[in-house]
XYZ file of C-alpha atoms in Angstrom:
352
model
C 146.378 67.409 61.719
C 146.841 64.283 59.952
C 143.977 62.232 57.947
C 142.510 59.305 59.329
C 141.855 55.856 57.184
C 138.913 53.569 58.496
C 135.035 52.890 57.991
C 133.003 55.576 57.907
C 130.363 56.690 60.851
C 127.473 58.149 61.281
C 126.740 60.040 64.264
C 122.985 61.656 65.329
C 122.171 63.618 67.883
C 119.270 63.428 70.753
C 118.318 66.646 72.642
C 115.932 64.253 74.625
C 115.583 60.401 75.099
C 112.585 59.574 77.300
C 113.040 56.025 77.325
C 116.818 55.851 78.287
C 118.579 56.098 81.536
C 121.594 58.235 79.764
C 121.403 60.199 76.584
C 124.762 60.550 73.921
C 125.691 60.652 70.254
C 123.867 57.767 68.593
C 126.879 55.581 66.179
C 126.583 53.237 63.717
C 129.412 52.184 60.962
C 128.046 53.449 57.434
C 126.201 49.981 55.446
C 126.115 48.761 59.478
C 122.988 47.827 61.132
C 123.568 48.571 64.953
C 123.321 51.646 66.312
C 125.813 52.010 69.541
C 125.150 54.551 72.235
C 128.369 56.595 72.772
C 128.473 58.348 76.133
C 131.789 57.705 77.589
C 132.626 60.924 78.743
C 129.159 63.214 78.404
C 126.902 64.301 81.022
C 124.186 61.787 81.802
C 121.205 64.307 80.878
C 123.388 65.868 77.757
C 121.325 67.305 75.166
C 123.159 66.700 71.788
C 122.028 70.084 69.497
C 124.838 69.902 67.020
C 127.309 67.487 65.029
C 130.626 68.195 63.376
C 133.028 65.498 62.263
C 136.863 67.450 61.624
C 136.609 67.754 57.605
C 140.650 66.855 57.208
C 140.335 63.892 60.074
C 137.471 61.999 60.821
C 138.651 60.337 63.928
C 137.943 63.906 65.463
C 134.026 64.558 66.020
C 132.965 67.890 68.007
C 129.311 67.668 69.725
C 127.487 70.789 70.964
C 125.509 70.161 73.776
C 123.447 72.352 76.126
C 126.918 72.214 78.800
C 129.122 73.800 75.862
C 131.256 71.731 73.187
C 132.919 68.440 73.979
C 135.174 66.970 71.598
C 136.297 63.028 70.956
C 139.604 61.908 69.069
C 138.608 58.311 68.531
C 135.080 58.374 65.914
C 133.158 59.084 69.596
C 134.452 56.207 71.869
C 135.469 58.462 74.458
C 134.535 62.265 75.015
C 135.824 65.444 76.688
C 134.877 68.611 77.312
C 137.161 71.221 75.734
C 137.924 74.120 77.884
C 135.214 76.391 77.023
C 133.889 79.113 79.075
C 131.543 77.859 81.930
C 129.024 80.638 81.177
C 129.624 80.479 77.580
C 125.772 79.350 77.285
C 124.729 76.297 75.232
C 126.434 75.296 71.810
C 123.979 75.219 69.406
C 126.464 75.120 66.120
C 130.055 74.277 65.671
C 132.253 74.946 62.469
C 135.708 74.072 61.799
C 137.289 76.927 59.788
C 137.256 76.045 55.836
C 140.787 77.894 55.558
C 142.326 77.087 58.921
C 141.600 73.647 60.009
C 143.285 74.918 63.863
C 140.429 77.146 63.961
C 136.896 76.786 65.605
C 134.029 78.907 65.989
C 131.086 77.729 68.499
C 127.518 79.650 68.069
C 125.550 79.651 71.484
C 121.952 80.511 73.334
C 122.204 83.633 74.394
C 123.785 84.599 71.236
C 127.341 84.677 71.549
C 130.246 83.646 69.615
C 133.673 82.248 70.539
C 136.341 81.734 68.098
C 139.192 79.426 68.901
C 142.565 79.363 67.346
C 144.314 76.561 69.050
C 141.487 73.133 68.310
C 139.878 74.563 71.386
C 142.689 74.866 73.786
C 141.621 78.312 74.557
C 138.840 80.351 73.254
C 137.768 84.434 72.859
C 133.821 85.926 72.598
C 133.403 87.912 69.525
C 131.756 90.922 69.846
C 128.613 89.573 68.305
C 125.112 90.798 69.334
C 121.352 90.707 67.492
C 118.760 93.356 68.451
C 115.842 91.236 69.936
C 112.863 91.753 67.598
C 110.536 88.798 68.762
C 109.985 87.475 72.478
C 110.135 83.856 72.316
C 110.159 81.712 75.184
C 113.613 80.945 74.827
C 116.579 82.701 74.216
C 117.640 83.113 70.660
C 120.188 80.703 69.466
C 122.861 80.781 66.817
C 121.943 77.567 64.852
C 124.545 77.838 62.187
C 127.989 79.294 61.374
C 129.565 79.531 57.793
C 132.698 80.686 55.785
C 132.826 81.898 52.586
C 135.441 79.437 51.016
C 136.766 82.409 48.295
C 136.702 85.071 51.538
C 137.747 83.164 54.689
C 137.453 86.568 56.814
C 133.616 86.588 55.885
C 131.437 85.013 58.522
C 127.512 84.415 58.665
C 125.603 83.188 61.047
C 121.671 81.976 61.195
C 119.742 82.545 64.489
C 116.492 81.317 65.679
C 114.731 83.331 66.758
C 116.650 86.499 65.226
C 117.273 86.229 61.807
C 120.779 86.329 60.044
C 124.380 88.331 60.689
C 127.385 88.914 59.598
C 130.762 89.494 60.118
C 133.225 90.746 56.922
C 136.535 91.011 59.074
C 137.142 87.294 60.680
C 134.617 88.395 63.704
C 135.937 91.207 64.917
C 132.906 92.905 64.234
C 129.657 91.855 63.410
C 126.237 93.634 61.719
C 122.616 92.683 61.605
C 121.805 91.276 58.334
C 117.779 91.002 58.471
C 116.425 94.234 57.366
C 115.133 92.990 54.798
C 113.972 89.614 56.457
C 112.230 91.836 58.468
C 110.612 93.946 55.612
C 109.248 90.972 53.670
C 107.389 89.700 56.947
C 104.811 92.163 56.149
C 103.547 90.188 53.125
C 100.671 88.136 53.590
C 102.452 85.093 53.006
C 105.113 85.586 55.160
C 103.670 86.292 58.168
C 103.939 83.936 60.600
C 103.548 84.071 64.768
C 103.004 81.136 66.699
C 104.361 81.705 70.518
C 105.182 85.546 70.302
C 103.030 88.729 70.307
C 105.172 89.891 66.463
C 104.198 88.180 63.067
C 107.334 88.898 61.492
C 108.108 85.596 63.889
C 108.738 83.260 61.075
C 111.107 85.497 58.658
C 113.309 85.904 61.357
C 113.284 81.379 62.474
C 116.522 81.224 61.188
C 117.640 77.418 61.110
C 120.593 77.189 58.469
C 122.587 79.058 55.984
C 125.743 78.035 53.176
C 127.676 79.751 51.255
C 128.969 77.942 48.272
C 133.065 78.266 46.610
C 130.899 79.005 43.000
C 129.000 81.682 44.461
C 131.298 83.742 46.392
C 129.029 85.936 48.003
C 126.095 84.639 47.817
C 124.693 83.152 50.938
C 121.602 80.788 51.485
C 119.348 81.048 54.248
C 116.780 78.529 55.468
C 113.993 79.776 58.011
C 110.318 78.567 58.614
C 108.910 80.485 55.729
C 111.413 78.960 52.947
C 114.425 79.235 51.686
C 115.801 82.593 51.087
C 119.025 84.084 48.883
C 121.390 86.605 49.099
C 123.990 87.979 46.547
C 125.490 90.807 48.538
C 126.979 89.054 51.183
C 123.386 88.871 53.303
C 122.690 92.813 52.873
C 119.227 91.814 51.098
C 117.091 89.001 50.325
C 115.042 87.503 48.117
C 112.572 84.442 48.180
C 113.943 81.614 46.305
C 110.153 80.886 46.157
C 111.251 76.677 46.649
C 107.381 76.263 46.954
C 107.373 76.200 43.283
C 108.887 72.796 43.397
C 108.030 71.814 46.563
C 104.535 71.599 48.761
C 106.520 71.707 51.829
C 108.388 74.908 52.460
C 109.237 75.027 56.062
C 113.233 74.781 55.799
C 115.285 73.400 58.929
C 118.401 72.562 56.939
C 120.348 73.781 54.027
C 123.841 72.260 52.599
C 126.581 72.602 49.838
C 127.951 69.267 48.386
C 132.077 69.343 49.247
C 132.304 67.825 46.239
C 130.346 69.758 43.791
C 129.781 73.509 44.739
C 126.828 74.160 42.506
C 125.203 71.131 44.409
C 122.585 72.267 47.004
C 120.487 70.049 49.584
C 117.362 70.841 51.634
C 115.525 69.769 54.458
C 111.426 71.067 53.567
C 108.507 69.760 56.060
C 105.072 71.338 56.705
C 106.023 72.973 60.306
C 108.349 72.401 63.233
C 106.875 69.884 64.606
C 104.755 67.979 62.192
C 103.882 63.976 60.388
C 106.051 64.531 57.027
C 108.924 65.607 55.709
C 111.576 65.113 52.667
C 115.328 65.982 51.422
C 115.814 67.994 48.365
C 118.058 68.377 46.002
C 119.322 71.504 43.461
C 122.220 70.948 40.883
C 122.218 74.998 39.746
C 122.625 76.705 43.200
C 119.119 76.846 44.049
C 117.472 77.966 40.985
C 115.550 74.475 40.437
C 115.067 71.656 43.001
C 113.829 68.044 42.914
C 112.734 65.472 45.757
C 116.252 63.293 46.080
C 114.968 60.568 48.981
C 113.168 58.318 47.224
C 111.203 55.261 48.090
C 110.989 56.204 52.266
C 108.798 58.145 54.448
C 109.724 60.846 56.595
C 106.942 60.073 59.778
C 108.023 63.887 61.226
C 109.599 67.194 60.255
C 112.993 66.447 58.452
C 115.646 67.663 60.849
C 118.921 67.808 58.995
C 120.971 66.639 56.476
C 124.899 65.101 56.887
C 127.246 65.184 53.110
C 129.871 62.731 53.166
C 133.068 64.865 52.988
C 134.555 62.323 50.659
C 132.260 60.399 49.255
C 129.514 62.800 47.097
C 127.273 59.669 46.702
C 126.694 58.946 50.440
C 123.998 61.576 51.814
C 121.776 60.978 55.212
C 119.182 62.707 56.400
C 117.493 62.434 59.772
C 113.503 63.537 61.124
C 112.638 64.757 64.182
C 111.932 61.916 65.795
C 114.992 59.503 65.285
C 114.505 58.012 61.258
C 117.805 58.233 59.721
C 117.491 58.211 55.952
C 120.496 57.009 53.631
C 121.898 57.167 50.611
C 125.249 55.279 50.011
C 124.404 54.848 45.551
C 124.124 58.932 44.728
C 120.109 58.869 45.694
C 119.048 55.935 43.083
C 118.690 53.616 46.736
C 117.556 54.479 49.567
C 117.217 52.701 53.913
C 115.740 53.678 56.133
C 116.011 52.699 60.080
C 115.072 54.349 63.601
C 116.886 55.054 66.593
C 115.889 53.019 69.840
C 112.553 54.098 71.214
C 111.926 57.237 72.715
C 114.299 59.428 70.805
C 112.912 63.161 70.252
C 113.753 66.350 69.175
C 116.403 65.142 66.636
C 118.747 68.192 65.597
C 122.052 66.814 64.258
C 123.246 64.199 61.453
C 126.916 63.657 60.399
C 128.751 61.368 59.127
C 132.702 60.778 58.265
């Protein structure tokens, strides 16, 4: 696949849009100061849940939607569903394979799955499954697939409501990696139920997880109760403890620079669905963190967090309700604008 030239974009994702008579991928050129509605293609009542613009060509953008994956050659001006199963659920996360740019993994509610090998011409369910620990009234979702850049046949996956798994043999098989998720719940701390009968509710709100190319092995998980490490490829955990440095803990987003792989960012609010939330920022892999947007105000939970794949001093962050944060100076600047009116339940940022 060849790399594209050409301005950079920024693409965010609605689930819903109350005010509009057609929901899409929300555009805007990067420095630009109109945000275009791009549709062409999508359902009318699509619900955008995930973002990912092709890391070797950013004329190809993949959207996840709640009617499988669609997929757009042309920076979102036109969009087609790629030939995904029609009971393959909703596609909650999509990831283009670090090592093999031809390969794609989708993550779905119900958990499930599918790897393709062709850019989507045909696709395969792993044999993926997560015991189901905690009723909620949905069904658990896989929020977030990654690759170990040093071990490309080493899979994880984040699930909300179901905690974290793995797979060590390119997703042929998979194993429950919250044991220990599970085990911590009992602290006082860590408890957490809000709309099940099981207060280990909140260790296993999986949202994100990365694993960076100077940690091979090491994988980082954010959930509601913080932001959580492991060193032996997800088999235990420990508490990063990012309340040490932060006041807000609850974690919805967690990313390695491309550029730097010791560079970590965060996405910390109060709660789900709440009237702050910030971006932060660790230089050693986690160990210390500091508040990187500066000078704006977050009016809702801090959603997620887009890393320029070629540009390490362009970072954008978006809340829950449609504020898009932006950094194009490395953090030492920062706008801030909305999306039109009506815009809720933000998930995805990304930009390319």
């Amino acid at each position: 696949m060849a790399t594209a030239t050409g301005p950079s974009h920024i693409y965010v994702g609605a689930a819903r849009w109350t005010s509009g008579t057609k929901s899409g991928v929300f555009r805007k050129e990067a420095g630009g100061s109109r945000w275009d509605l791009s549709s062409k293609g999508l359902p009318d009542d699509v619900h955008v849940q995930a973002i990912t613009v092709h890391p070797a060509n950013p004329d190809v953008v993949y959207v996840g939607t709640q009617k499988g994956p669609y997929r757009s050659a042309d920076r979102g001006e036109r969009w087609e569903r790629l030939p995904f199963p029609e009971d393959g659920g909703e596609a909650w996360s999509i990831l283009v394979h670090p090592s093999n740019p031809r390969t794609l993994l989708v993550g779905t509610s119900p958990v499930g799955i599918y790897r393709s090998d062709d850019e989507g011409a045909s696709w395969r369910k792993l044999n993926a499954s997560q015991p189901e620990r905690v009723k909620m009234p949905f069904a658990c979702r896989v929020m977030r697939l990654a690759v170990d850049p040093s071990r490309p046949e080493h899979i994880y996956a984040a699930l909300e409501v179901g905690g974290a798994m793995r797979s060590l043999d390119g997703g042929q098989t998979w194993a429950d990696c919250s044991a220990d998720l599970v085990k911590m719940s009992e602290l006082p701390h860590l408890k957490s139920r809000i709309v099940s009968d099981s207060e280990m509710e909140g260790m296993l709100d999986g949202h994100a997880l990365a694993v960076s190319a100077a940690a091979s092995g090491t994988v980082f998980l954010a959930l509601r109760m913080g932001l959580f490490r492991s060193t032996d490829q997800a088999a235990h955990w420990k508490d990063m403890e990012v309340g040490r440095f932060s006041p807000l803990t609850y974690s919805r987003d967690i990313r390695v620079s491309p550029q730097d792989p010791r560079v970590l960012y965060a996405c910390l609010s109060p709660a789900a669905r709440s009237e702050d939330g910030s971006l932060f920022r660790s230089a050693d892999l986690g160990e210390t963190w500091t508040r990187f947007d500066r000078g704006v105000r977050a009016e809702s939970t801090m959603m997620a967090v887009a890393l320029h794949p070629r540009d390490a001093d362009s970072v954008y962050c978006v809340s829950r309700t449609g504020q898009v944060f932006g950094t194009r100076d490395g953090g030492r600047t920062w706008s801030a604008d909305r999306l039109p009116d009506g815009v809720n339940d933000v998930y995805a940022i990304a930009c390319g």
